[in-house]
XYZ file of C-alpha atoms in Angstrom:
480
model
C -25.238 -11.731 -39.152
C -23.063 -8.813 -40.157
C -24.589 -6.579 -37.480
C -24.193 -9.297 -34.855
C -20.531 -9.774 -35.740
C -19.896 -6.037 -35.729
C -21.599 -5.651 -32.357
C -19.488 -8.454 -30.945
C -16.254 -6.883 -32.224
C -17.280 -3.503 -30.813
C -18.083 -5.091 -27.471
C -14.716 -6.863 -27.410
C -12.974 -3.615 -28.312
C -14.545 -1.753 -25.400
C -14.396 -4.586 -22.877
C -10.843 -3.759 -21.650
C -11.945 -0.225 -20.854
C -14.995 -1.523 -18.992
C -12.660 -3.693 -16.947
C -10.435 -0.699 -16.260
C -13.426 1.369 -15.127
C -14.436 -1.396 -12.723
C -10.995 -2.035 -11.264
C -10.346 1.695 -11.029
C -13.436 2.158 -8.887
C -12.356 -0.696 -6.618
C -8.808 0.621 -6.296
C -10.096 4.128 -5.627
C -12.332 2.878 -2.826
C -9.711 0.694 -1.119
C -6.807 3.140 -1.351
C -8.968 6.132 -0.429
C -9.957 4.367 2.762
C -6.315 3.789 3.704
C -5.407 7.434 3.100
C -8.317 8.823 5.092
C -7.307 7.022 8.277
C -3.674 8.133 8.069
C -4.756 11.694 8.795
C -7.761 10.879 11.004
C -5.753 8.609 13.335
C -5.296 11.256 16.094
C -9.083 11.823 16.168
C -9.744 8.083 16.540
C -7.022 7.805 19.188
C -8.464 10.632 21.264
C -12.001 9.227 20.982
C -11.050 5.814 22.386
C -8.323 7.157 24.748
C -5.937 4.479 23.479
C -2.255 3.966 24.254
C 0.583 4.286 21.746
C 0.799 0.568 20.980
C -2.944 0.208 20.304
C -2.953 3.377 18.207
C -0.242 1.998 15.946
C -2.187 -1.249 15.504
C -5.199 0.649 14.150
C -2.977 1.190 11.090
C -0.737 -1.857 11.264
C -3.487 -4.482 11.681
C -4.923 -3.586 8.290
C -1.530 -3.326 6.602
C -0.241 -6.614 8.009
C -3.272 -8.724 7.108
C -3.565 -7.030 3.722
C 0.105 -7.718 2.983
C -0.002 -11.411 3.852
C -3.282 -12.240 2.165
C -2.457 -10.376 -1.026
C 0.148 -13.080 -1.655
C -2.216 -15.880 -0.636
C -5.106 -14.550 -2.691
C -2.869 -14.169 -5.739
C -2.601 -17.950 -5.854
C -6.271 -18.453 -4.988
C -7.263 -16.162 -7.876
C -5.301 -18.257 -10.369
C -7.255 -21.313 -9.214
C -10.783 -20.017 -8.624
C -11.061 -17.045 -10.969
C -10.207 -13.352 -10.666
C -13.625 -11.923 -11.462
C -15.368 -13.931 -8.738
C -12.846 -13.158 -6.018
C -12.636 -9.470 -6.957
C -16.386 -9.093 -6.413
C -16.299 -11.064 -3.155
C -13.494 -8.832 -1.920
C -15.374 -5.655 -2.765
C -18.449 -6.964 -0.916
C -16.455 -7.813 2.230
C -14.590 -4.510 2.179
C -17.797 -2.490 1.872
C -19.626 -4.393 4.611
C -16.672 -4.050 6.980
C -16.427 -0.300 6.335
C -20.071 0.079 7.351
C -19.640 -1.995 10.526
C -16.440 -0.228 11.647
C -18.383 2.992 12.113
C -20.417 1.288 14.851
C -17.356 0.040 16.796
C -17.943 0.429 20.564
C -14.243 0.143 21.431
C -10.828 0.012 19.807
C -10.648 -3.805 20.044
C -13.735 -4.220 17.883
C -12.436 -1.567 15.500
C -9.128 -3.392 15.010
C -10.943 -6.719 14.507
C -13.171 -5.222 11.822
C -10.136 -3.570 10.223
C -8.667 -7.062 9.860
C -11.856 -8.204 8.104
C -11.725 -5.134 5.879
C -8.098 -5.924 5.051
C -9.136 -9.362 3.769
C -11.621 -7.756 1.403
C -9.117 -5.135 0.319
C -6.518 -7.834 -0.391
C -8.940 -9.619 -2.724
C -9.616 -6.384 -4.605
C -5.995 -5.267 -4.974
C -4.690 -8.752 -5.845
C -7.019 -9.041 -8.829
C -7.018 -5.463 -10.098
C -3.761 -5.435 -12.076
C -4.186 -9.047 -13.202
C -7.641 -8.302 -14.641
C -6.231 -5.305 -16.503
C -3.259 -7.272 -17.852
C -5.545 -10.091 -19.020
C -7.872 -7.698 -20.839
C -5.592 -5.217 -22.625
C -3.387 -5.880 -25.668
C 0.315 -5.376 -25.052
C 0.483 -2.124 -27.037
C -2.080 -0.494 -24.727
C -1.064 -2.152 -21.478
C 1.370 0.602 -20.464
C -1.346 3.219 -20.951
C -3.884 1.163 -18.990
C -1.493 0.575 -16.103
C -0.612 4.268 -16.172
C -4.289 5.107 -15.748
C -4.482 2.535 -12.957
C -1.594 4.238 -11.151
C -3.263 7.596 -11.828
C -6.421 6.373 -10.092
C -4.361 5.119 -7.163
C -2.619 8.496 -7.008
C -5.999 10.255 -7.057
C -7.139 8.120 -4.136
C -4.001 9.039 -2.245
C -4.538 12.676 -3.192
C -8.114 12.720 -1.930
C -7.607 10.415 1.042
C -5.886 12.789 3.484
C -8.181 15.687 2.559
C -11.382 13.634 2.738
C -10.279 11.928 5.947
C -9.294 15.194 7.570
C -12.539 16.886 6.568
C -14.807 14.021 7.646
C -13.016 13.555 10.959
C -13.083 17.282 11.745
C -16.616 18.053 10.520
C -18.629 14.853 11.041
C -16.559 12.644 13.331
C -14.276 9.664 12.760
C -17.131 7.207 12.067
C -17.888 8.911 8.752
C -14.339 8.195 7.629
C -15.585 4.603 7.213
C -19.289 5.062 6.562
C -18.564 7.222 3.519
C -17.107 4.153 1.730
C -20.325 2.104 1.833
C -22.350 3.714 -1.004
C -19.363 3.787 -3.358
C -18.602 0.160 -2.554
C -22.169 -0.804 -3.453
C -21.956 1.078 -6.761
C -18.655 -0.610 -7.564
C -20.082 -4.040 -6.790
C -23.110 -3.556 -9.049
C -20.940 -2.203 -11.866
C -18.552 -5.137 -11.519
C -21.398 -7.656 -11.720
C -22.529 -5.984 -14.926
C -19.166 -5.613 -16.686
C -16.733 -8.379 -15.706
C -16.610 -11.638 -17.612
C -15.927 -14.864 -15.786
C -12.233 -15.667 -16.118
C -10.648 -18.994 -16.882
C -9.037 -20.858 -14.007
C -6.197 -23.312 -13.743
C -6.753 -27.023 -13.439
C -8.826 -28.035 -10.429
C -6.185 -30.520 -9.278
C -3.920 -27.636 -8.249
C -4.268 -26.976 -4.541
C -3.802 -24.013 -2.264
C -0.557 -23.960 -0.296
C -1.999 -23.763 3.222
C 1.266 -24.680 4.977
C 3.145 -21.948 3.114
C 0.348 -19.506 3.928
C 0.601 -20.289 7.638
C 4.385 -19.903 7.779
C 4.416 -16.563 5.941
C 1.603 -15.360 8.224
C 3.666 -16.223 11.302
C 6.880 -14.783 9.833
C 5.503 -11.391 8.806
C 3.207 -11.191 11.821
C 6.160 -11.790 14.112
C 8.276 -9.184 12.358
C 5.664 -6.427 12.524
C 4.778 -7.274 16.129
C 8.419 -7.107 17.152
C 9.084 -3.841 15.337
C 5.926 -2.051 16.443
C 5.958 -3.143 20.084
C 9.717 -3.020 20.713
C 9.919 0.732 21.224
C 6.835 0.741 23.493
C 7.139 -2.444 25.567
C 10.941 -2.763 25.449
C 13.106 -5.013 23.298
C 13.406 -7.617 26.048
C 9.634 -7.976 26.406
C 8.523 -11.625 25.845
C 6.005 -10.602 23.165
C 8.663 -8.665 21.236
C 11.216 -11.473 21.533
C 8.636 -14.064 20.457
C 7.669 -11.987 17.422
C 11.245 -11.582 16.230
C 12.003 -15.279 16.855
C 8.985 -16.239 14.760
C 10.296 -14.118 11.902
C 13.805 -15.571 12.120
C 12.615 -19.186 12.249
C 9.569 -19.086 9.974
C 11.213 -17.220 7.067
C 13.738 -19.940 6.136
C 11.068 -22.582 6.799
C 8.760 -20.809 4.339
C 11.467 -20.816 1.668
C 12.037 -24.548 2.131
C 8.314 -25.325 2.014
C 7.833 -23.312 -1.170
C 10.682 -25.088 -2.960
C 9.054 -28.484 -2.455
C 5.343 -27.575 -2.585
C 3.311 -29.002 -5.467
C 1.422 -25.729 -5.915
C 3.623 -23.129 -4.179
C 2.268 -19.905 -2.803
C 5.417 -18.165 -4.046
C 6.882 -19.522 -7.287
C 10.628 -18.971 -6.855
C 11.239 -19.982 -10.472
C 9.888 -16.570 -11.483
C 12.862 -14.954 -9.739
C 15.431 -16.705 -11.923
C 15.150 -13.750 -14.279
C 17.214 -10.913 -12.782
C 15.160 -8.107 -14.338
C 12.004 -9.550 -12.723
C 13.716 -9.904 -9.342
C 15.170 -6.392 -9.520
C 11.774 -4.933 -10.419
C 10.194 -6.578 -7.364
C 12.969 -5.523 -4.978
C 12.789 -1.917 -6.133
C 9.004 -2.086 -5.858
C 9.423 -2.916 -2.162
C 11.974 -0.140 -1.661
C 9.785 2.435 -3.423
C 6.794 1.729 -1.187
C 9.019 1.610 1.884
C 10.338 5.072 1.052
C 6.966 6.685 0.374
C 4.266 5.166 2.552
C 5.209 6.429 5.995
C 5.833 9.958 4.694
C 2.114 10.819 4.741
C 1.610 9.363 8.216
C 4.701 11.058 9.632
C 3.938 14.451 8.096
C 0.296 14.349 9.174
C 1.293 13.533 12.750
C 4.120 16.094 12.755
C 2.003 18.955 11.409
C -0.747 18.276 13.961
C 1.737 17.867 16.808
C 4.256 20.645 16.197
C 2.294 23.180 14.123
C -1.045 22.641 15.949
C -2.872 21.890 12.698
C -6.291 20.219 12.582
C -6.658 16.867 10.828
C -8.162 18.680 7.824
C -5.341 21.215 7.659
C -2.667 18.533 7.906
C -4.486 16.574 5.206
C -4.218 19.563 2.895
C -0.523 19.960 3.660
C 0.406 16.424 2.595
C -1.313 16.902 -0.776
C 1.887 17.661 -2.735
C 3.106 14.054 -2.523
C -0.015 12.673 -4.170
C -0.304 15.655 -6.494
C 3.152 14.772 -7.808
C 2.036 11.182 -8.384
C -1.125 12.392 -10.070
C 0.875 14.500 -12.517
C 3.647 12.022 -13.284
C 1.659 8.756 -13.539
C 0.071 9.444 -16.963
C 3.331 10.985 -18.167
C 5.150 7.789 -17.187
C 2.603 5.708 -19.128
C 3.394 7.713 -22.262
C 7.154 7.635 -21.697
C 7.158 3.817 -21.474
C 6.619 3.756 -25.244
C 9.948 5.517 -25.813
C 12.190 4.886 -22.803
C 13.095 1.707 -20.950
C 11.841 0.791 -17.497
C 15.465 0.803 -16.394
C 15.843 4.531 -17.118
C 12.401 5.707 -15.968
C 12.361 3.714 -12.740
C 15.881 4.796 -11.802
C 15.081 8.472 -12.367
C 11.888 8.060 -10.341
C 13.753 6.623 -7.361
C 16.405 9.344 -7.596
C 13.690 12.022 -7.532
C 12.118 10.499 -4.412
C 15.540 10.404 -2.765
C 16.043 14.128 -3.377
C 12.593 14.913 -1.947
C 13.293 12.952 1.238
C 16.725 14.566 1.563
C 15.101 18.022 1.530
C 12.753 17.056 4.377
C 15.591 15.560 6.426
C 17.525 18.814 6.080
C 14.726 21.305 6.747
C 12.529 19.611 9.367
C 12.245 21.983 12.320
C 9.452 23.790 14.195
C 10.866 27.092 12.916
C 10.848 26.198 9.184
C 7.954 27.368 7.022
C 5.767 24.969 5.057
C 6.916 25.704 1.431
C 10.149 23.738 1.816
C 8.219 20.732 3.121
C 5.849 21.084 0.168
C 8.705 20.999 -2.344
C 10.119 17.844 -0.763
C 6.740 16.126 -0.709
C 6.049 17.057 -4.319
C 9.352 15.568 -5.483
C 8.657 12.358 -3.559
C 5.290 12.079 -5.300
C 6.758 12.768 -8.741
C 9.358 10.080 -8.165
C 6.750 7.528 -7.182
C 4.551 8.348 -10.170
C 7.470 8.039 -12.584
C 8.614 4.748 -11.032
C 5.416 2.717 -10.708
C 4.071 2.375 -14.256
C 7.226 1.150 -16.050
C 8.186 -1.059 -13.120
C 4.726 -2.657 -12.951
C 4.762 -3.221 -16.716
C 8.086 -5.042 -16.402
C 6.737 -7.341 -13.698
C 3.439 -8.197 -15.360
C 4.739 -8.761 -18.899
C 7.707 -10.930 -17.931
C 5.599 -13.857 -16.709
C 3.261 -16.239 -18.595
C -0.467 -15.338 -18.560
C -1.390 -18.233 -16.242
C 1.094 -16.912 -13.660
C -0.071 -13.289 -13.712
C -2.275 -13.747 -10.663
C 0.583 -14.975 -8.529
C 3.005 -12.453 -10.094
C 0.644 -9.618 -9.237
C 0.142 -11.110 -5.795
C 3.913 -11.073 -5.234
C 4.164 -7.521 -6.605
C 1.327 -6.286 -4.397
C 2.566 -8.251 -1.392
C 6.054 -6.749 -1.639
C 4.556 -3.288 -2.106
C 2.340 -3.760 0.920
C 5.209 -5.272 2.866
C 7.118 -2.093 2.073
C 4.164 -0.099 3.378
C 3.713 -1.980 6.627
C 7.441 -2.181 7.458
C 7.811 1.485 6.518
C 5.051 2.481 8.924
C 6.189 0.143 11.713
C 9.872 1.084 11.507
C 9.186 4.809 11.126
C 6.880 4.973 14.133
C 9.375 2.872 16.080
C 12.225 5.258 15.211
C 10.133 8.290 16.175
C 9.195 6.904 19.588
C 12.169 4.714 20.565
C 14.197 7.470 22.247
C 11.263 9.480 23.616
C 10.471 9.655 27.338
C 7.380 7.628 28.285
C 5.190 10.700 28.745
C 5.767 11.704 25.101
C 5.077 8.343 23.414
C 1.267 8.590 23.518
C 1.343 12.261 22.504
C 2.767 11.299 19.102
C -0.554 9.663 18.198
C -3.021 12.013 19.855
C -1.622 15.254 18.467
C -2.039 16.895 21.884
C 0.790 19.344 22.568
C -0.424 21.150 25.685
C 2.378 21.682 28.171
C 5.271 20.636 25.930
C 8.617 22.252 26.702
C 11.214 23.306 24.077
C 13.198 20.251 25.118
C 10.189 18.022 24.393
C 9.795 19.555 20.924
C 13.488 18.977 20.275
C 13.146 15.296 21.186
C 10.068 14.917 18.989
C 11.601 16.692 15.983
C 14.788 14.630 16.232
C 12.730 11.433 16.249
C 10.897 12.470 13.091
C 14.162 13.492 11.382
C 15.719 10.091 12.081
C 12.598 8.384 10.703
C 12.817 10.347 7.442
C 16.524 9.546 7.262
C 15.741 5.818 7.439
C 13.159 6.207 4.665
C 15.706 8.057 2.526
C 18.044 5.050 2.449
C 15.499 2.954 0.500
C 15.410 4.925 -2.794
C 19.171 5.429 -2.550
C 19.671 1.653 -2.626
C 16.861 1.213 -5.141
C 18.534 3.506 -7.685
C 21.485 1.151 -8.084
C 19.384 -2.005 -8.232
C 17.083 -0.458 -10.821
C 19.908 0.860 -12.998
C 21.585 -2.550 -13.157
C 18.356 -4.534 -13.647
C 19.448 -5.509 -17.174
C 22.980 -6.437 -16.158
C 22.360 -10.214 -16.196
């Protein structure tokens, strides 16, 4: 009996770390896949001979669906169980990655990317919630720091792996390479994860709220991404923006009266929780498009290959890789208010450097310094901010709280990418719009390069405004 009891205690002691190993593998797979395509996009675009609007949707289709369903699946996970849905998500993501490599045209590729986004949303929604459920509060900051470290590693490897695979083996291997790791992660998850408790069966999924938020965000991203290509008076663009304007207030009304709301607005009554979520959005808005913009700019202006440009965006994720574990340790001594504010300020300085120096005549080291500071800022911000969000809600609301956190982060990512690419292309002549995505610079005049560089500078300037605003919100998060 004594040995049985001891074995059980030992198993319980190590179970949180088994969970972390499982969720880390899932996060690594999903986030690595996103990073690889950011750099490989010009190769895919050239292969399918696509236009600017279709090229942008290769990225945006995944981001949009992932953003919306992260929020929906956060509620579903609270009802049906996080372990089950995490494993389903990993299965769908892996299968879709395998199928994408066989895409005969860009339409099929985008459709399969949507399916892959559904699987990725299930994985990401449940990752942080599973960790928070498993770890004691005194170790939660360390565990979340490791989780951010894994995410940073994925972002570090993504551009390099994507650039190498696209250059050496072709774009299909950017997706095929995920399949074996997805299978390993699925088998490990089946072995390690315990079945989680669910809420009462009488609670229902908010399908009406899900539909309205889908229409609202879908309309917004469609309007932003297509406006600079099709024109702001185009019926599709106008319809998208009208959907956003009308569906957003309708969603808020529906959620206030829903029996089992998709988004529990009562959680936002606490100012520190609300501030943490707003700054989470602003942080991701500031950082996400930087990798895409730099990868495109280096290939376009400096004639780099996808692999070379992947190497040159490494400093941003290297900074995150260094600062994430440091932030986990610092959370034991310093408040989230201080750490998150300093993190946002550091990202602001990094973006300011890029805005100032971006030019075809400027050498790479200055870009590298700016990117490194942006990464350090993100690494310092994420762990304490995530800890604030996840520990300020009751355990039975952690699924939806993590869904909201992930949704706002992903919403920051998708709006960052859509707005940045819009800003880059909005003032360009028609003959230059497609070139932005293909990386082909043959026959460009100095005037063309000036137009292109100005577009990228304005995009970085827009990104810079987000951490500037976030600093003030973060600093005053304890004001109420």
